[in-house]
Backbone as CSV, one residue per row, in Angstrom:
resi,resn,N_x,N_y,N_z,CA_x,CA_y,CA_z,C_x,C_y,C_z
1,UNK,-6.970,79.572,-19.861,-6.141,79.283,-18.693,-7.031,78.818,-17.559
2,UNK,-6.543,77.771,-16.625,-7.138,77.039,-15.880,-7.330,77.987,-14.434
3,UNK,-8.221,78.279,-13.815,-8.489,78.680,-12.502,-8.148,77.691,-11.479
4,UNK,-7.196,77.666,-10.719,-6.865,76.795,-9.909,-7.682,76.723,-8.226
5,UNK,-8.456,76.293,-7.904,-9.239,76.371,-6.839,-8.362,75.549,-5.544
6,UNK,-7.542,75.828,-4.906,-6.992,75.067,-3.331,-7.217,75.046,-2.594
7,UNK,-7.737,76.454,-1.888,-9.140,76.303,-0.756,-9.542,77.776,-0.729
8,UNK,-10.850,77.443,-0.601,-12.185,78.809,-0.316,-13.026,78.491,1.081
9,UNK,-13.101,79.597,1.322,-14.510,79.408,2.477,-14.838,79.961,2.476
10,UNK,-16.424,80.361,3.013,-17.370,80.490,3.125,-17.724,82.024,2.578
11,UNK,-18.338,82.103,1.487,-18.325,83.317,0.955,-19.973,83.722,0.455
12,UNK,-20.169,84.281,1.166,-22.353,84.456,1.071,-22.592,86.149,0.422
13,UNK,-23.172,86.172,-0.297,-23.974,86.840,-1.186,-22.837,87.442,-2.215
14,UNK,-22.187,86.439,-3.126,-20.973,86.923,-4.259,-21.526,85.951,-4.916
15,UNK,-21.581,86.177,-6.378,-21.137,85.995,-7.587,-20.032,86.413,-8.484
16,UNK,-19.900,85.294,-9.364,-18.762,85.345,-10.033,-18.703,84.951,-11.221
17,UNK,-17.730,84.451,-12.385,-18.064,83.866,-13.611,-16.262,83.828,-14.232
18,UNK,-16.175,82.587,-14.154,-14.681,82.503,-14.225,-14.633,82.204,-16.149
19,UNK,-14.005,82.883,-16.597,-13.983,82.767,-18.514,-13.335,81.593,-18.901
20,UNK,-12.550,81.082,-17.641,-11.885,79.788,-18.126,-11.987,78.340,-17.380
21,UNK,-11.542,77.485,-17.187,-11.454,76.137,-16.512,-11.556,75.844,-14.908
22,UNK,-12.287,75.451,-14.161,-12.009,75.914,-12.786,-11.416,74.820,-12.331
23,UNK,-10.193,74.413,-11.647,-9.724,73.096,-11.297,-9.827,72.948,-10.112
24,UNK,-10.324,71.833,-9.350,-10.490,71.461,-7.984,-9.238,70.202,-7.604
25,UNK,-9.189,70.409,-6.293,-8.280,69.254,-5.929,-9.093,67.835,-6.116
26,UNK,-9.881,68.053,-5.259,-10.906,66.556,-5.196,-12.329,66.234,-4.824
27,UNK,-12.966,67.030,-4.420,-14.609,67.138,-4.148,-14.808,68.414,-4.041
28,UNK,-16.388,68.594,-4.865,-17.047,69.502,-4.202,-18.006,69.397,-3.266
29,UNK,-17.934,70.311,-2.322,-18.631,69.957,-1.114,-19.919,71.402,-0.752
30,UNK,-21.294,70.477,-0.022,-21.759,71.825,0.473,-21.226,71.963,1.435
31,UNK,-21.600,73.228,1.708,-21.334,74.051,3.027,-22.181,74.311,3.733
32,UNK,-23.646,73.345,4.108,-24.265,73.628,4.769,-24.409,71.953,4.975
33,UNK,-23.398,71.455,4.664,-23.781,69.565,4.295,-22.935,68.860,4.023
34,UNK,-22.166,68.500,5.415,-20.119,68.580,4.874,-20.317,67.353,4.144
35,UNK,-21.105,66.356,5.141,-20.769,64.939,4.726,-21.751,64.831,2.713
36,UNK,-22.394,65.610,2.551,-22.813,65.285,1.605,-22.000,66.196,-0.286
37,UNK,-21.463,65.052,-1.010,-20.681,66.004,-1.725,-20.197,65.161,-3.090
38,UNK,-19.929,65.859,-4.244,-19.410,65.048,-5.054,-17.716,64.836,-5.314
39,UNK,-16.980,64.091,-5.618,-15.774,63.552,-5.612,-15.405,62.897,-6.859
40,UNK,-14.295,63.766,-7.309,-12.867,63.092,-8.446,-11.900,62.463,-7.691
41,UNK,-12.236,61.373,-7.222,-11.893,59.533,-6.749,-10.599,60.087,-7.509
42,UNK,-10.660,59.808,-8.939,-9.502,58.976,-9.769,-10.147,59.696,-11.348
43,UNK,-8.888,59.428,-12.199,-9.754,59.231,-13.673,-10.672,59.015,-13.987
44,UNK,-10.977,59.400,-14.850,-12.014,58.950,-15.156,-13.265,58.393,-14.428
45,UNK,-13.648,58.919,-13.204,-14.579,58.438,-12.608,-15.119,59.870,-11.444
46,UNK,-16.557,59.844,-11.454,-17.039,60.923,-10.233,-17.842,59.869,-9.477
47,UNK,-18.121,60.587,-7.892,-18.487,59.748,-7.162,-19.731,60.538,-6.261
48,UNK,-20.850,60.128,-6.103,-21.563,61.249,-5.190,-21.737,60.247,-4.082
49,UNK,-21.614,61.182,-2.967,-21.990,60.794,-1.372,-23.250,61.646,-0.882
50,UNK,-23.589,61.294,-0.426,-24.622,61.035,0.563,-24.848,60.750,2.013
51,UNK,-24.343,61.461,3.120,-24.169,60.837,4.671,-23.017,60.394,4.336
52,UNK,-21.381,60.720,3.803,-20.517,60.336,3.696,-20.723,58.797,3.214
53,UNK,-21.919,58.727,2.806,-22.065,57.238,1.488,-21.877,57.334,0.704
54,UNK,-21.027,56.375,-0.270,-20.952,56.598,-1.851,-21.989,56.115,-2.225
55,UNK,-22.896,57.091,-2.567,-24.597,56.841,-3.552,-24.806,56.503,-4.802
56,UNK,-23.694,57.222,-6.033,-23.528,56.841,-7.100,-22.074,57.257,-8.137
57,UNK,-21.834,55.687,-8.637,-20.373,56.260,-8.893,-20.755,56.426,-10.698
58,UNK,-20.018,57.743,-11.542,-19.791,57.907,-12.652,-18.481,56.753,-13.428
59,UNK,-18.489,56.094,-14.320,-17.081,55.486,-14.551,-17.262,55.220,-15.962
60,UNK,-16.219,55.116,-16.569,-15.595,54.430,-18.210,-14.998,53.197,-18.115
61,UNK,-14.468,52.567,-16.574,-13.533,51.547,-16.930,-14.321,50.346,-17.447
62,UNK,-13.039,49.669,-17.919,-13.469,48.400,-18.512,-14.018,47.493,-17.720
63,UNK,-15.448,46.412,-18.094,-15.563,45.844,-17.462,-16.108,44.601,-18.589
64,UNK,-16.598,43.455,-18.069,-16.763,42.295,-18.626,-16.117,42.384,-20.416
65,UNK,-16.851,42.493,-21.337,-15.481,43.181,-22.200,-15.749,44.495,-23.391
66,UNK,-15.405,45.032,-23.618,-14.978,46.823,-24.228,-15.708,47.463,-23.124
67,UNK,-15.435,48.635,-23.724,-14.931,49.986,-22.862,-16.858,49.840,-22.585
68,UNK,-16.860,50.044,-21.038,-18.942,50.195,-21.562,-19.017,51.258,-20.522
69,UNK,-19.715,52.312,-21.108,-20.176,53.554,-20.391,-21.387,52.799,-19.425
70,UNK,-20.990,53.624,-17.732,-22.091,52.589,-16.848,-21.905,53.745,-15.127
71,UNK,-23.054,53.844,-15.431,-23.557,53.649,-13.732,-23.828,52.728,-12.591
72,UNK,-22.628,53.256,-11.856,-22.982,52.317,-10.454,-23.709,52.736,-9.683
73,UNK,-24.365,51.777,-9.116,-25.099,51.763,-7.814,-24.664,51.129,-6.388
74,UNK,-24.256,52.108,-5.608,-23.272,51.936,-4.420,-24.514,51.156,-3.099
75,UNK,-23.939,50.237,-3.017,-24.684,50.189,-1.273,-24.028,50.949,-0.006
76,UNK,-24.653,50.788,0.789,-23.697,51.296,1.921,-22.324,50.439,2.563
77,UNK,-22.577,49.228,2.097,-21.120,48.372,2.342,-20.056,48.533,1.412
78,UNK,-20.366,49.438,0.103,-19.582,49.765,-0.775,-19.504,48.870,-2.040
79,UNK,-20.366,47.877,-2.035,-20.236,46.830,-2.846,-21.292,47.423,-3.986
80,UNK,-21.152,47.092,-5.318,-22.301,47.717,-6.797,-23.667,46.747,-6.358
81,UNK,-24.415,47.511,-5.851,-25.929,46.469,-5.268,-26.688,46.369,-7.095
82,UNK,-26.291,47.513,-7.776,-26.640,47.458,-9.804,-25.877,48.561,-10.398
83,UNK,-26.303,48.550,-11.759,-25.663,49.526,-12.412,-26.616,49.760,-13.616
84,UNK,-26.595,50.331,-14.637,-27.033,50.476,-15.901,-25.599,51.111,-17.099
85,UNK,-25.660,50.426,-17.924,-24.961,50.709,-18.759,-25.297,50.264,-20.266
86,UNK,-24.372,50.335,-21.536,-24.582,49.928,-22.607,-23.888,48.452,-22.516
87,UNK,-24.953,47.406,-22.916,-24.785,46.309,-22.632,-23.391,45.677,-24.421
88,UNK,-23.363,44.408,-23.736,-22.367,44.068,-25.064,-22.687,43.374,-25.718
89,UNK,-24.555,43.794,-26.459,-25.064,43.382,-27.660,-24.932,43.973,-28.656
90,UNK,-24.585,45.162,-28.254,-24.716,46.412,-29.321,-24.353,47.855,-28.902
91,UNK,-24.028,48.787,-30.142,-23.827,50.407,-28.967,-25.317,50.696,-28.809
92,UNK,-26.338,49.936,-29.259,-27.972,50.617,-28.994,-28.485,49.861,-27.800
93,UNK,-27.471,49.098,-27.570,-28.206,48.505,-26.538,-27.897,49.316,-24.718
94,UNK,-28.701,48.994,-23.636,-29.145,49.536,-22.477,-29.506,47.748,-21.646
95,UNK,-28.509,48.416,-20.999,-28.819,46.856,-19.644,-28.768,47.597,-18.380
96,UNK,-29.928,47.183,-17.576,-30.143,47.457,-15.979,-29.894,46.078,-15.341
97,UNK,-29.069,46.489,-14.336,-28.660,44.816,-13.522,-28.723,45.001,-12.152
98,UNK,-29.519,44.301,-11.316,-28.899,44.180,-10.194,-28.445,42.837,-9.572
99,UNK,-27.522,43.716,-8.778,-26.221,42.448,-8.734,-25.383,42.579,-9.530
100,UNK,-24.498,43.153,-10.178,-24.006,42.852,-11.336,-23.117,42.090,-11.099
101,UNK,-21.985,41.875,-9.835,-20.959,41.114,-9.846,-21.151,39.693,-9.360
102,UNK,-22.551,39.954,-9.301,-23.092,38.190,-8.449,-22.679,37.985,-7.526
103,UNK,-23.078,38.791,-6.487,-22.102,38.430,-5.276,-23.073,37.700,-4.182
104,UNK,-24.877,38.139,-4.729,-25.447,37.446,-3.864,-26.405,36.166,-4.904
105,UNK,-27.800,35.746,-4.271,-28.821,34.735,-4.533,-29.632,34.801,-5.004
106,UNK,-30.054,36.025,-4.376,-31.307,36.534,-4.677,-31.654,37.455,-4.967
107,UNK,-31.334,37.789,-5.572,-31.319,39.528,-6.123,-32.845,39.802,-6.779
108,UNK,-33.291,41.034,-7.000,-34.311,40.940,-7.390,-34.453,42.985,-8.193
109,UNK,-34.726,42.337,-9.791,-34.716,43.988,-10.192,-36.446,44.422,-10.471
110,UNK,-36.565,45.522,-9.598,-38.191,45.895,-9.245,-38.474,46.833,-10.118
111,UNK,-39.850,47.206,-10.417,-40.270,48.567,-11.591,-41.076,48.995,-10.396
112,UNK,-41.371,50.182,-10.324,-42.358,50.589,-9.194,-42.955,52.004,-10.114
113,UNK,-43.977,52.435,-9.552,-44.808,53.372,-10.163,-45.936,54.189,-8.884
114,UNK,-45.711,55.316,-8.570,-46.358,56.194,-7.969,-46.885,55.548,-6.378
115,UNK,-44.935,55.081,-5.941,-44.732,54.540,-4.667,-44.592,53.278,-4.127
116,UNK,-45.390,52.543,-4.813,-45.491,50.976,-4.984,-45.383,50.005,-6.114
117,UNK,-44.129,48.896,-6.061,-44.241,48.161,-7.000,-45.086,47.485,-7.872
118,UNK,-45.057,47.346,-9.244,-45.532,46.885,-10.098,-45.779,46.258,-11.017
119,UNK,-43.732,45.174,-11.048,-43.474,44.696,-11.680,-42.085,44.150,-11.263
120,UNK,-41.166,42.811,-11.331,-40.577,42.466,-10.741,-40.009,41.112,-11.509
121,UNK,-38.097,41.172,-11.497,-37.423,40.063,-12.551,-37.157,39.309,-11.278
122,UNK,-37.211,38.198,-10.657,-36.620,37.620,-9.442,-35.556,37.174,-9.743
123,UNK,-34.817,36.238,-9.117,-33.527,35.910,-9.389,-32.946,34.366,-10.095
124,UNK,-34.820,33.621,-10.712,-34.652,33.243,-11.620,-35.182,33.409,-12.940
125,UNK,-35.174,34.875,-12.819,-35.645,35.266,-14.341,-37.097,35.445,-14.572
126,UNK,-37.811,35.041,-13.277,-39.286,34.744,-13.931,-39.726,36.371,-13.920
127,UNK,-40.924,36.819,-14.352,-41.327,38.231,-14.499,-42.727,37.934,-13.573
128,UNK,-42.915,38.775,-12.495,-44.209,38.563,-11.763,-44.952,40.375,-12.253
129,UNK,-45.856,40.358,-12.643,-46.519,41.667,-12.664,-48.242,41.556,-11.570
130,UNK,-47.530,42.444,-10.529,-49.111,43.215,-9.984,-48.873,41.904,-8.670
131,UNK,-47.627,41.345,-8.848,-47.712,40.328,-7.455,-46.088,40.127,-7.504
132,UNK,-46.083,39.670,-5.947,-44.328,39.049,-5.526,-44.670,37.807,-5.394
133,UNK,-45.123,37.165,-5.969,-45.619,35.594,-5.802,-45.610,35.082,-6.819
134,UNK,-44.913,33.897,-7.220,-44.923,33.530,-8.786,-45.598,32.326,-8.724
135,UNK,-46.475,31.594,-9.758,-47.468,31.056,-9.936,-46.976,29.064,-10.121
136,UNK,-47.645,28.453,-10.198,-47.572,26.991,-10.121,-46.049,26.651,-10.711
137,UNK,-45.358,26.020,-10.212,-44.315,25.900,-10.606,-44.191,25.360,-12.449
138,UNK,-45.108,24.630,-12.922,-45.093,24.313,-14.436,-45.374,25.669,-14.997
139,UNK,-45.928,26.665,-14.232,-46.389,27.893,-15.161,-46.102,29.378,-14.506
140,UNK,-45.219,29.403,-14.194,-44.413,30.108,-13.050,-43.039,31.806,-14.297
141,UNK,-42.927,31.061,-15.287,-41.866,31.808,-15.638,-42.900,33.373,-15.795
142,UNK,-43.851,33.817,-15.982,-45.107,34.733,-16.584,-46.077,34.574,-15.379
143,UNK,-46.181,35.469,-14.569,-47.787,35.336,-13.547,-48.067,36.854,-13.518
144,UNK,-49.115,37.254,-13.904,-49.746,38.225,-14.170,-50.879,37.938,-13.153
145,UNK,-51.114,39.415,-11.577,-52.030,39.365,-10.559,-52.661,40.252,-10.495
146,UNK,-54.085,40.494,-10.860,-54.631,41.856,-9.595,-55.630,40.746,-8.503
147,UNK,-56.488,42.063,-7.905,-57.507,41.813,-6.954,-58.587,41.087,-7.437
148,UNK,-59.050,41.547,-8.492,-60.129,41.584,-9.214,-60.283,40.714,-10.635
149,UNK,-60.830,40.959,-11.567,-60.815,40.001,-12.953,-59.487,40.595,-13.780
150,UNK,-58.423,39.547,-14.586,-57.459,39.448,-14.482,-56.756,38.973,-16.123
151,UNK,-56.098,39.387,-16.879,-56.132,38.885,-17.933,-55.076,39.382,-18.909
152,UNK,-54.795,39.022,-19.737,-53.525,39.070,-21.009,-54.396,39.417,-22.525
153,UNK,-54.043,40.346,-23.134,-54.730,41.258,-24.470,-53.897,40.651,-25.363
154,UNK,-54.170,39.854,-26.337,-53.496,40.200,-27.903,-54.118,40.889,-28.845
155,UNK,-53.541,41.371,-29.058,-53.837,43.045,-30.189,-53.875,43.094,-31.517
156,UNK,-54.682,42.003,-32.697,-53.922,42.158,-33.848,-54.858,43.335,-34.818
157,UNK,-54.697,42.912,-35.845,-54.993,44.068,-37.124,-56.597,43.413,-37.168
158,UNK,-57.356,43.968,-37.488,-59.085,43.755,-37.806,-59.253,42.384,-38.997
159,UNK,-57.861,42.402,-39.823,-58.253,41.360,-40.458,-57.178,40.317,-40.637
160,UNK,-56.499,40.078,-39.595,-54.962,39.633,-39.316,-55.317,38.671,-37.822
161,UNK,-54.778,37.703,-37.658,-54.685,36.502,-36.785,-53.598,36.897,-35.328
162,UNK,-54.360,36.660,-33.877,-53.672,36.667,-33.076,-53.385,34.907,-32.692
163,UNK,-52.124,34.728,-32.320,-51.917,33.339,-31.550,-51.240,32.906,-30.570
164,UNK,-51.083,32.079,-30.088,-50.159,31.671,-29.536,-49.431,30.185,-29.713
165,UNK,-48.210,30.273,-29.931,-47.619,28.991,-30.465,-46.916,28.202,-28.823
166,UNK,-47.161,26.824,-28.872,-46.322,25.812,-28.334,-44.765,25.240,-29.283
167,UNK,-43.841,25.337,-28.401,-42.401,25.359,-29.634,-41.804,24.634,-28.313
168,UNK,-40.951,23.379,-28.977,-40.059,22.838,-28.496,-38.644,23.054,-29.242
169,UNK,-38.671,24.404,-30.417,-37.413,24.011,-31.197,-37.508,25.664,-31.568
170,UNK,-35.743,26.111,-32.190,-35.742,27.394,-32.535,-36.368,27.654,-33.745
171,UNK,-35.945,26.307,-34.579,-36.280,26.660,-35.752,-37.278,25.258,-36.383
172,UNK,-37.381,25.649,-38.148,-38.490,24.529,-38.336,-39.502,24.551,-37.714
173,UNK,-40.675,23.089,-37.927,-41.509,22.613,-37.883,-41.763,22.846,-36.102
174,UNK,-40.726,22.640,-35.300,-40.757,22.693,-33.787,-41.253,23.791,-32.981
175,UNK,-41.325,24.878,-34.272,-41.868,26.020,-33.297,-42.672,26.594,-33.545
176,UNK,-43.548,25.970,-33.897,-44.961,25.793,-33.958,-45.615,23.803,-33.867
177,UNK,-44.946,23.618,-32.563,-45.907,22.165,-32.419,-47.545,22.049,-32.438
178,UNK,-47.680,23.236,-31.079,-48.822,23.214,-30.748,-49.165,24.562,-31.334
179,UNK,-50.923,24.940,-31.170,-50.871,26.873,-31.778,-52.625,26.846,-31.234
180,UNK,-53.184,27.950,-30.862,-53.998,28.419,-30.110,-54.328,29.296,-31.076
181,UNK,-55.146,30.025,-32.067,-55.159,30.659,-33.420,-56.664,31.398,-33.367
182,UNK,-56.545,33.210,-33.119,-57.924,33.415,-33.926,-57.814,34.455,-35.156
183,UNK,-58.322,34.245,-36.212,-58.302,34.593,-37.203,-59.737,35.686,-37.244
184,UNK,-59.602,37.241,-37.147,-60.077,38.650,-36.785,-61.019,38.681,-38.040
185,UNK,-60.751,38.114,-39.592,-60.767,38.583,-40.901,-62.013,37.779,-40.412
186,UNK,-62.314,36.124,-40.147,-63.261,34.666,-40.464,-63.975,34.817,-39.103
187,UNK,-63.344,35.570,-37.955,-63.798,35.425,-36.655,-63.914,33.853,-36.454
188,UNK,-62.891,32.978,-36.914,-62.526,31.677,-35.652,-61.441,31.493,-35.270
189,UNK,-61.689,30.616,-34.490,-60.673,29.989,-33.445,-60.396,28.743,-33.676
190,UNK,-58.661,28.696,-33.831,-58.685,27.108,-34.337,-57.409,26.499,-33.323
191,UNK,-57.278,25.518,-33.266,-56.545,24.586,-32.175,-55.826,23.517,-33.195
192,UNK,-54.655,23.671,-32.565,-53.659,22.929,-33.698,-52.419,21.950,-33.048
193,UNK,-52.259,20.909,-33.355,-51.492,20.121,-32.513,-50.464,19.196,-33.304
194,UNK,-49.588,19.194,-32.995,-48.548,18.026,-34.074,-47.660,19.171,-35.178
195,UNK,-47.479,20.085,-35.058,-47.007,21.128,-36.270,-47.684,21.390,-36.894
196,UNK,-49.127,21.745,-36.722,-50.271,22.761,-37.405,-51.217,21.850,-38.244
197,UNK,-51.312,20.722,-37.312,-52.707,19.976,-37.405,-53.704,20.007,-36.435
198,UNK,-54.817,20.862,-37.595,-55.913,21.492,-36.995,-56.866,20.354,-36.259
């Protein structure tokens, strides 16, 4: 049987332990922190405030298409500034967005690490790591920055080939036009141009 909660106040040094359901009208609130509190909005959805801000909303509804379990991220104008949810590649899949409804230009989704950013999607996709500055416009989608000496690792097996391919095509001969090749097993390096003419 459901405990029906309609109003309480202020009750200091009690405990309790209800055996069954406790039902609230519509938020719980502190009492040392009016404006700050969580809220049953509606169905299926919870809402936490913050300075009487909605900070983060819980929800199931439908959005772009099936049912996708998702967190919002409230601004203070009330508009979703992001969210994270299960994206609609898959149930394994996980999408972080900001912006989700596109409402602005420039949006920008940041990684930060022990206070300061460290990594950054801008709002055309390019990935800047260790800088907010993206690099020559022909070579701009990838800019990797520090202070100091600066550089990209390929990692292969001791007797297995790292490379890098030039591809104008998904499939076939096209994606591998060009190829940059070192072979770990022979220790060389080979350069390849035209679809893997060395």
């Amino acid at each position: 049987t459901a405990n029906t909660v309609t109003s309480l106040g202020a009750v200091s040094g009690t405990t309790g332990t209800f055996t069954g359901n406790v039902d609230i009208a519509a938020n719980v609130r502190h009492i040392d922190d009016t404006d700050t509190y969580i809220s049953f909005s509606s169905d299926n959805q919870i809402e936490m405030y913050v300075a009487n801000q909605q900070a983060i909303k819980f929800t199931t509804t439908s959005i772009e298409t099936g049912d996708n379990k998702r967190i919002d991220i409230i601004d203070a104008a009330g508009d979703r500034s992001g969210e994270i949810k299960n994206s609609d590649s898959g149930a394994n899949s996980l999408m972080i967005s900001a912006d989700p409804d596109n409402s602005g230009s420039s949006s920008i989704l940041q990684f930060a690490l022990d206070g300061s950013e460290k990594a950054r999607f801008d709002s055309s996709g390019r990935l800047l790591l260790g800088t907010v500055t993206e690099g020559h416009t022909n070579a701009d989608d990838l800019t990797v920055a520090t202070a100091t000496n600066t550089g990209i690792t390929i990692r292969s097996g001791t007797s297995n080939g790292g490379n890098i391919f030039f591809s104008d095509a998904t499939s076939g001969t096209g994606e591998y036009a060009g190829m940059i090749s070192y072979d770990h097993g022979e220790n060389i390096m080979t350069f390849h141009t035209n679809q893997g003419n060395e």
